[in-house]
Coordinates of C-alpha atoms and ligand atoms in Angstrom, one line a residue:
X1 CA 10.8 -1.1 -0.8
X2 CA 7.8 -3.3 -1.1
X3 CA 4.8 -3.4 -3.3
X4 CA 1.2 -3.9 -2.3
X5 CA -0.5 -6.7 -3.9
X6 CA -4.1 -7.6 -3.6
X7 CA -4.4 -10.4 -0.9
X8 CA -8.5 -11.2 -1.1
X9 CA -11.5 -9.0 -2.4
X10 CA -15.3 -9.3 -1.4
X11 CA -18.5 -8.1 -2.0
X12 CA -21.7 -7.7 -0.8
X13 CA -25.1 -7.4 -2.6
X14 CA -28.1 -6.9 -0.8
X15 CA -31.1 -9.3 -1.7
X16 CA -33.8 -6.7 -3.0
X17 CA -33.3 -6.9 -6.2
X18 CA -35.3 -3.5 -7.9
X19 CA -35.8 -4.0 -12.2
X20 CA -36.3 -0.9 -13.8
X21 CA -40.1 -2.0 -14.5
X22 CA -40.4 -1.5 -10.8
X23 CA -38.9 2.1 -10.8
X24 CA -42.0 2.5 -12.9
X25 CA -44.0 2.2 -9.9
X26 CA -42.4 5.3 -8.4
X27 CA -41.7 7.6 -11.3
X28 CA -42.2 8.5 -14.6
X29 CA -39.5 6.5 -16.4
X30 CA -39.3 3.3 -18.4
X31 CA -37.6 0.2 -19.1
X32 CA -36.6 1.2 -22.5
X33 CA -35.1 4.8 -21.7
X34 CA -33.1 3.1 -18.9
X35 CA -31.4 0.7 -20.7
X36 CA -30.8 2.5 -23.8
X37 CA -29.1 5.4 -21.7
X38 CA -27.4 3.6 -19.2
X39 CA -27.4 -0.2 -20.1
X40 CA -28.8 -0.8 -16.9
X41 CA -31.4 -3.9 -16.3
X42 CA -31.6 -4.1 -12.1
X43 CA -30.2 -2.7 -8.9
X44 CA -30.1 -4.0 -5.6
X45 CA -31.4 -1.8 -2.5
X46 CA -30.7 -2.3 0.6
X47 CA -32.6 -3.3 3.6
X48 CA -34.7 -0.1 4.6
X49 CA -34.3 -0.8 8.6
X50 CA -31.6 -3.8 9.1
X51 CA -28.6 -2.6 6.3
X52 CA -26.3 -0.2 6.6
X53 CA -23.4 1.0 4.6
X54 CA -21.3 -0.3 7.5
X55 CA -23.0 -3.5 7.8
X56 CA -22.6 -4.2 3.7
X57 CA -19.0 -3.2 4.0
X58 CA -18.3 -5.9 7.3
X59 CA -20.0 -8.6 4.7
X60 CA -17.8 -7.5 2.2
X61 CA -14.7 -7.1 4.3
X62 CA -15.3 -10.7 5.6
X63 CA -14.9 -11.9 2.7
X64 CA -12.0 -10.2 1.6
X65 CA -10.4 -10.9 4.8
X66 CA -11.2 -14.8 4.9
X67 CA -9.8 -15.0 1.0
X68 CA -6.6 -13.5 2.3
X69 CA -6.3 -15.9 4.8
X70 CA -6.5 -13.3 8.1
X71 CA -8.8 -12.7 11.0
X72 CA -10.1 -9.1 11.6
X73 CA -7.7 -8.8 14.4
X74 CA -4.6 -9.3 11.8
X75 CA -5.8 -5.8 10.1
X76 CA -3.7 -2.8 11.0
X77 CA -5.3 0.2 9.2
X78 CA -8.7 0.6 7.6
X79 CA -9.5 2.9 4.4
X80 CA -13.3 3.5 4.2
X81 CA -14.6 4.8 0.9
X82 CA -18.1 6.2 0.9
X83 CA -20.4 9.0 0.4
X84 CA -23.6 7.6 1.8
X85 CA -22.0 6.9 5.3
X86 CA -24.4 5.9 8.4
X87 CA -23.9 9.4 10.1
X88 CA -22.5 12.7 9.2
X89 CA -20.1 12.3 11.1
X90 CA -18.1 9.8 12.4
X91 CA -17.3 8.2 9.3
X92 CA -18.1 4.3 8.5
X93 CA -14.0 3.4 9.5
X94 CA -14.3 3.2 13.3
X95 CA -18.1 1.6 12.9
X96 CA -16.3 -1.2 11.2
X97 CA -13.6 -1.4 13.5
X98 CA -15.9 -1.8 16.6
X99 CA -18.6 -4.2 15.1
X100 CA -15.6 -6.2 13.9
X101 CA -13.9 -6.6 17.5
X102 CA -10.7 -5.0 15.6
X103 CA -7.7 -3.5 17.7
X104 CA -7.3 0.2 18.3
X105 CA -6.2 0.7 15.1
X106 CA -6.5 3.8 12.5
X107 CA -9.7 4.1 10.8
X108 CA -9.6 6.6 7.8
X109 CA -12.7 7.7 5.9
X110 CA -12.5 9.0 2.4
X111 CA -14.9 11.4 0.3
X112 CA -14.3 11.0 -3.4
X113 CA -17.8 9.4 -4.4
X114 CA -16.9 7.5 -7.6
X115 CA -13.0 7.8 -7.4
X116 CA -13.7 7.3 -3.7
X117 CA -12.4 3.4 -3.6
X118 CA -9.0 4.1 -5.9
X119 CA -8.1 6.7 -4.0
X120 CA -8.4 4.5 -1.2
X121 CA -6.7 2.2 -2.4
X122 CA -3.7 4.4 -3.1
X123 CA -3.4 5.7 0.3
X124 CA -3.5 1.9 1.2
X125 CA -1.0 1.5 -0.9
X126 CA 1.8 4.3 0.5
X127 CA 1.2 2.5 3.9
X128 CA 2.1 -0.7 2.8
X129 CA 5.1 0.6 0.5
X130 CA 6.8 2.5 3.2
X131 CA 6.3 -0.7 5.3
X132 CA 4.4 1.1 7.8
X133 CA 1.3 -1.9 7.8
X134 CA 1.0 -5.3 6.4
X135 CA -2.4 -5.9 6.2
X136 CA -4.3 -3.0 5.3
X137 CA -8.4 -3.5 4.5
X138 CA -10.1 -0.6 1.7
X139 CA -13.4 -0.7 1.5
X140 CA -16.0 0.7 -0.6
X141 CA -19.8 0.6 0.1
X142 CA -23.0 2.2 -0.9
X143 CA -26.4 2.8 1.0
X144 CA -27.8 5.2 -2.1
X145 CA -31.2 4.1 -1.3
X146 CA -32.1 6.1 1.6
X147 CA -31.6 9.6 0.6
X148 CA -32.3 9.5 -3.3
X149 CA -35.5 10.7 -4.2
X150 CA -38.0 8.8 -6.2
X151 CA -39.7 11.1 -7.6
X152 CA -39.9 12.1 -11.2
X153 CA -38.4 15.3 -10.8
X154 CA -34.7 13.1 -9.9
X155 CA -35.3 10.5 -12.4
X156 CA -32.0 10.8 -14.0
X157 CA -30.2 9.7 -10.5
X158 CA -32.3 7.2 -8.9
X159 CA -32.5 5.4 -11.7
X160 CA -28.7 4.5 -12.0
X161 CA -27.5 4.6 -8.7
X162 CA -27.8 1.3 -6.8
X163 CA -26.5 -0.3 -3.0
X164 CA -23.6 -2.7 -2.2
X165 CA -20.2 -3.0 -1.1
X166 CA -16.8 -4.4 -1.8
X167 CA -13.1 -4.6 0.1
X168 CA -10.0 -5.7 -0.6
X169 CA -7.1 -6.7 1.9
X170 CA -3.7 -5.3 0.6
X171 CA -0.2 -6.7 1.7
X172 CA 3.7 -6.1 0.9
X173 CA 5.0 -8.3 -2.0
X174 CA 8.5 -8.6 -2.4
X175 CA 7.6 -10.6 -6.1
X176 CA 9.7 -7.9 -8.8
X177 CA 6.8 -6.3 -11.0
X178 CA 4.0 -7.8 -9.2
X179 CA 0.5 -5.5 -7.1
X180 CA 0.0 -2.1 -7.6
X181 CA 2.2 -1.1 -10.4
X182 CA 1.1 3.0 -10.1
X183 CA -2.0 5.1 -9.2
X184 CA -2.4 8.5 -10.3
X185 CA -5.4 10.6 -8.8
X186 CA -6.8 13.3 -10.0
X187 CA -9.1 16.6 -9.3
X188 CA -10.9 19.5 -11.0
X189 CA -13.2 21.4 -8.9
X190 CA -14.3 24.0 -11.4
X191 CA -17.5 21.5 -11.8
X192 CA -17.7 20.5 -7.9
X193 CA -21.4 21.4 -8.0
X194 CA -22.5 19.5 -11.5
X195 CA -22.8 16.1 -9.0
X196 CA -23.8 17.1 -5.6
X197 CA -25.4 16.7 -2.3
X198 CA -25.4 20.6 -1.3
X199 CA -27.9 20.2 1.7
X200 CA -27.0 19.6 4.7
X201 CA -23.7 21.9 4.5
X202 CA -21.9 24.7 5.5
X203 CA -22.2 27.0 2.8
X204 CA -25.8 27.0 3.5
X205 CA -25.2 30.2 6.1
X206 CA -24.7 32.3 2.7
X207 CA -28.3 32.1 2.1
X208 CA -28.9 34.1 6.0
X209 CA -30.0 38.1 6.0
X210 CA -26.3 39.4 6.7
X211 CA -28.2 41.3 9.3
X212 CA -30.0 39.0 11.7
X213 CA -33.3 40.1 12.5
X214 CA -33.0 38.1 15.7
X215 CA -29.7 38.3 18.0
X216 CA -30.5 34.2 18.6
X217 CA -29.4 34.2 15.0
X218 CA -26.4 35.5 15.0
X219 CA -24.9 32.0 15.2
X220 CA -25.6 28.9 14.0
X221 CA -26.9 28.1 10.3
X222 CA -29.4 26.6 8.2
X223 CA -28.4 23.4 8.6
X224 CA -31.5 21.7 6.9
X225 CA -35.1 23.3 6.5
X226 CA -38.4 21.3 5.9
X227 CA -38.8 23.4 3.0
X228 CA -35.8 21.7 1.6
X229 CA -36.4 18.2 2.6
X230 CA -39.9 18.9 0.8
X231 CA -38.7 20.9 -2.4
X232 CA -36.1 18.1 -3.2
X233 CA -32.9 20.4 -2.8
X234 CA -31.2 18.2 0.0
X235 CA -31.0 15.5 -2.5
X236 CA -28.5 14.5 -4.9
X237 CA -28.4 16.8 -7.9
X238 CA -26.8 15.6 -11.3
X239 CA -26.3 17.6 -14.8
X240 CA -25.8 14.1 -16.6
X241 CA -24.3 15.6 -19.8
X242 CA -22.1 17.6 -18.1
X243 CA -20.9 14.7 -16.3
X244 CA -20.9 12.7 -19.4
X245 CA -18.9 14.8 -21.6
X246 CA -16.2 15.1 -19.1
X247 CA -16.1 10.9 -17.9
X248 CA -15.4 10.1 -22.1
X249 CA -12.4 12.5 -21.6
X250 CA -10.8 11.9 -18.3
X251 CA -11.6 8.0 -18.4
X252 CA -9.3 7.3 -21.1
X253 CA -6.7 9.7 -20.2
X254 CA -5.9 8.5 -16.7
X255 CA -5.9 4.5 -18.3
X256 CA -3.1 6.1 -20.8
X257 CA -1.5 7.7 -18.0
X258 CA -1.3 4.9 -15.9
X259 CA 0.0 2.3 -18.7
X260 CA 2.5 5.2 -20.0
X261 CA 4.3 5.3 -16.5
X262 CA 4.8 2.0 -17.0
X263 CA 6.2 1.9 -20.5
X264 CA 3.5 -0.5 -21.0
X265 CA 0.6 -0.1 -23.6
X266 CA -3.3 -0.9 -24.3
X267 CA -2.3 -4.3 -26.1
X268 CA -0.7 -4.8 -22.8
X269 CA -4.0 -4.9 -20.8
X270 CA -5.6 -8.2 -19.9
X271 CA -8.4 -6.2 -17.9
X272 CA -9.9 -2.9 -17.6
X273 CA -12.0 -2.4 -14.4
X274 CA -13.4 0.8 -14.6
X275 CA -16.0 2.8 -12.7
X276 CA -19.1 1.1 -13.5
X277 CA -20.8 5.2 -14.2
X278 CA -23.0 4.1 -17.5
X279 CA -22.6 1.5 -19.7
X280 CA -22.4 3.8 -22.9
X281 CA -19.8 5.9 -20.8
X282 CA -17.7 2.7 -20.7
X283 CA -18.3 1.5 -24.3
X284 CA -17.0 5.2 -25.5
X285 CA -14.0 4.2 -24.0
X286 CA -13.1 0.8 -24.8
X287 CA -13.8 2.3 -28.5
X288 CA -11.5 5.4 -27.7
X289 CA -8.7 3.1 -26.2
X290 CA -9.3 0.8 -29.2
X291 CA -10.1 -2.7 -26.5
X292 CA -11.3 -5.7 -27.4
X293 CA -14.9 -7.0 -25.2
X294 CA -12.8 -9.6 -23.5
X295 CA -10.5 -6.5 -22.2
X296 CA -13.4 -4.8 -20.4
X297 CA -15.1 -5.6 -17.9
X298 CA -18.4 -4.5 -17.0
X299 CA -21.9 -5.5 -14.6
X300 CA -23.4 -2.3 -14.5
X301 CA -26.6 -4.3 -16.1
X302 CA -26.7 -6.2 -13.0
X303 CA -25.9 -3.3 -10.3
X304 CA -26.7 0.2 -11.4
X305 CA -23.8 2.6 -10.3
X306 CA -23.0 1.8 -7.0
X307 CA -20.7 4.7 -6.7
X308 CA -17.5 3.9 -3.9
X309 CA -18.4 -0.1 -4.4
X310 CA -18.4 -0.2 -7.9
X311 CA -14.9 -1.2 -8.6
X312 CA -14.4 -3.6 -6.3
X313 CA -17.7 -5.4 -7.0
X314 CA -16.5 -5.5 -10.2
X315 CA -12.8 -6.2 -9.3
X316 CA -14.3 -9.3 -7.6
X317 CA -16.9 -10.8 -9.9
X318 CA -14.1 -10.8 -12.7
X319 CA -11.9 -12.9 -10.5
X320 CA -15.0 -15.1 -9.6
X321 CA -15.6 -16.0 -13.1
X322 CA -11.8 -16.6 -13.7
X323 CA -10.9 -13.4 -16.1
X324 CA -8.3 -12.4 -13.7
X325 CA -5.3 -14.7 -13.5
X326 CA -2.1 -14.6 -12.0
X327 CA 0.3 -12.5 -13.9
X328 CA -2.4 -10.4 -15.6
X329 CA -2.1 -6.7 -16.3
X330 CA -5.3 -5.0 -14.5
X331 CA -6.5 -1.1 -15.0
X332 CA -8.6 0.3 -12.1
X333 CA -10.4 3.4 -13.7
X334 CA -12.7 6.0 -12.0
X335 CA -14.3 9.2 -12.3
X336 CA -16.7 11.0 -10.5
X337 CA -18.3 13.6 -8.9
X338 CA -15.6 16.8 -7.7
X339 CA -14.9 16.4 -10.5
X340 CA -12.5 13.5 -9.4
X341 CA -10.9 10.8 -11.6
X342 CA -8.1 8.2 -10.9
X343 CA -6.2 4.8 -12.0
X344 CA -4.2 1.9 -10.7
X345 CA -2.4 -0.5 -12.5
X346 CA -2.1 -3.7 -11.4
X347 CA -0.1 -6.8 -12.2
X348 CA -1.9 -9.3 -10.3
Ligands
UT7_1 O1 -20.4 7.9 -11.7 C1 -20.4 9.2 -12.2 C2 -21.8 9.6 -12.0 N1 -22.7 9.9 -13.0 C3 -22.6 9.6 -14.3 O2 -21.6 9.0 -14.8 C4 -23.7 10.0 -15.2 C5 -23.3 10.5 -16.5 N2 -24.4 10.9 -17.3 C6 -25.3 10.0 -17.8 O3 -25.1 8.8 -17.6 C7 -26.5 10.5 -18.6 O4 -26.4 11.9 -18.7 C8 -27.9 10.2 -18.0 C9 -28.1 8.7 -18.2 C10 -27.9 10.6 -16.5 C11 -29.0 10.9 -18.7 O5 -29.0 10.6 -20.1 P1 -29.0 11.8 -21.1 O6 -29.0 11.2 -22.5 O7 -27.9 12.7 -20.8 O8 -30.4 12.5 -20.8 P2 -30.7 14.0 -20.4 O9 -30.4 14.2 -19.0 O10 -30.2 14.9 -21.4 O11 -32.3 14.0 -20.6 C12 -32.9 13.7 -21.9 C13 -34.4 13.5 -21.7 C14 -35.0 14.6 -20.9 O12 -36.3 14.9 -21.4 P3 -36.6 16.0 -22.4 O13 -36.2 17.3 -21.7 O14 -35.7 15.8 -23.6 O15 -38.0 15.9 -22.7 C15 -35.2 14.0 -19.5 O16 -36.3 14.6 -18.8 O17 -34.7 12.3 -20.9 C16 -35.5 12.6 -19.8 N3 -35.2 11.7 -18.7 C17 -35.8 10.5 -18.5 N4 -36.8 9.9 -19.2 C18 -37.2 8.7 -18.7 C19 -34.2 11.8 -17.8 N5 -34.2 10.8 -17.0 C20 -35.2 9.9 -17.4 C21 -35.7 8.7 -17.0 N6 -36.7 8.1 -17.6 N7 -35.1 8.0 -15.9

């Protein structure tokens, strides 16, 4: 049986670079309250007409792919992470594959917001085990910018959540206790609508007279009215606290889980990456897990939350600036919206 190790990782940034003295512009809000609540300084926001969720993932992806030493055409399966994709539907997968001249092979979208790119990255990870692919790209990217609303009334979203993207290129190891060590995923829908986009969506037919005054009306929905475009219910909605409460629990938990499986402990940990949510969300627990600074490793100052992209921007800047090193013991941590949480452990 093989074991998947990390081959390259990218990212991709875009170039507007939005301080929270800016946000001022738009909304009631201020420097101050941001930081102090989130730790966050700037965001980047993507280009309004030439960037795409797609075209930040392909920069990433490029990236990932040159530092593994491949060529687009080497990759056999894709794992898209996103919530913010280009269209409804198809997902951002087979966009990637065409724009980068890839083969005919599978293009897989996934829909776990903040968890999204872990989970990708453990489905990536069964493929390679079972020796189904050898070079297997997961990407996670972010276009938040176009649908959030800057307006006061959604200051508690648009003022963490920023854009970018990062991949990484997975292949079989045959090196005893080396890549992906474990993932563990995880769900609790009880919350599902706590952190949510509800509008455009099915469940908006429940809200039709069961009688339809019109027989033209017996079919069909209320896919998305100009009332709600204009009232602000077809954008994101968060209860912060609630979302809060939970992340200090089910962050710390899954990290345990993950070393546990392993017989290993939190002494053993050169790195945790986790979900870049809040600053204060990950300072609760490196103080719960009892970590040292130099064992967490955070950029959420320079990024906001950038949701499916935030690990492996992350992931990637720490092995830029030389805190990940061969043989080191790496936690991947996320939680997020569902409510969804997951791990991987990693011994790169
Ligand atoms: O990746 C997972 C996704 N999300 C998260 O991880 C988010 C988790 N939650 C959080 O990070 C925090 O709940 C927030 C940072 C979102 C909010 O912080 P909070 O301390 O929970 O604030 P709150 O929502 O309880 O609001 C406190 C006050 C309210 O005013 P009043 O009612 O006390 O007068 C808000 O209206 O802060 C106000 N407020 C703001 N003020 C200035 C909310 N957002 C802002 C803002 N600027 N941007």
């Amino acid at each position: 049986m093989y074991q998947s190790k990390i081959a390259g990782a990218g990212y991709y940034v875009p170039q507007h670079v939005y301080t929270n003295q800016d946000l001022t512009r738009f909304m009631d809000t201020s420097d101050e309250w941001i930081q102090e609540r989130t730790g966050i300084r700037e965001r980047r926001f993507a280009d309004r007409h030439g960037e795409t969720t797609t075209t930040m993932g392909i920069e990433a992806a490029k990236m990932a792919l040159e530092r593994a030493g491949i060529t687009a055409q080497d990759v056999d399966f894709i794992v898209f992470a996103t919530l913010s994709p280009d269209y409804y539907f198809p997902g951002c997968g087979v966009l990637l594959q065409r724009e980068m001249g890839m083969g005919e092979i599978g293009a897989l979208d996934v829909r776990n917001q903040c968890s999204g790119f872990v989970y990708a990255l453990s489905v990536a990870d069964q493929f390679i085990k079972t020796g189904m692919y050898k070079n297997v790209l997961v990407v996670g990217s972010e276009k938040h910018s176009f649908a959030m609303d800057f307006e006061t009334r959604s200051r508690n979203i648009s003022v963490i959540f920023g854009d970018g993207a990062g991949a990484v290129v997975l292949q079989p190891t045959t090196e005893t206790g080396k890549g992906i060590l474990s993932t563990h995923l995880h769900s609790d829908g009880t919350d599902a609508e706590s952190l949510a986009m509800y509008y455009p969506g099915s469940h908006a037919n429940k809200w039709l007279p069961e009688k339809p005054p019109f027989p033209e009306q017996e079919l069909g929905g209320l896919f998305l009215t100009t009332e709600q475009l204009e009232n602000g219910e077809a954008r994101p909605y968060m209860d912060g606290p609630a979302v809060f409460k939970k992340a200090i629990v089910k962050f710390p938990e899954v990290i345990r889980e993950a070393l546990a499986a392993n017989n290993l402990t939190t002494q053993d940990l050169d790195l945790l990456i986790p979900h870049q949510a809040n600053l204060r969300i990950s300072q609760y627990v490196q103080q719960t897990l009892g970590l040292r600074d130099d064992q967490v490793f955070n950029n959420i100052q320079k990024y906001g939350n950038t949701t499916a992209a935030s690990v492996p921007i992350a992931l990637c800047e720490a092995w830029e600036e030389g805190k990940i090193r061969d043989g080191d013991l790496i936690c991947l941590a996320a939680f997020g919206s569902g409510f969804t949480w997951a791990s991987a452990l990693i011994r790169y």
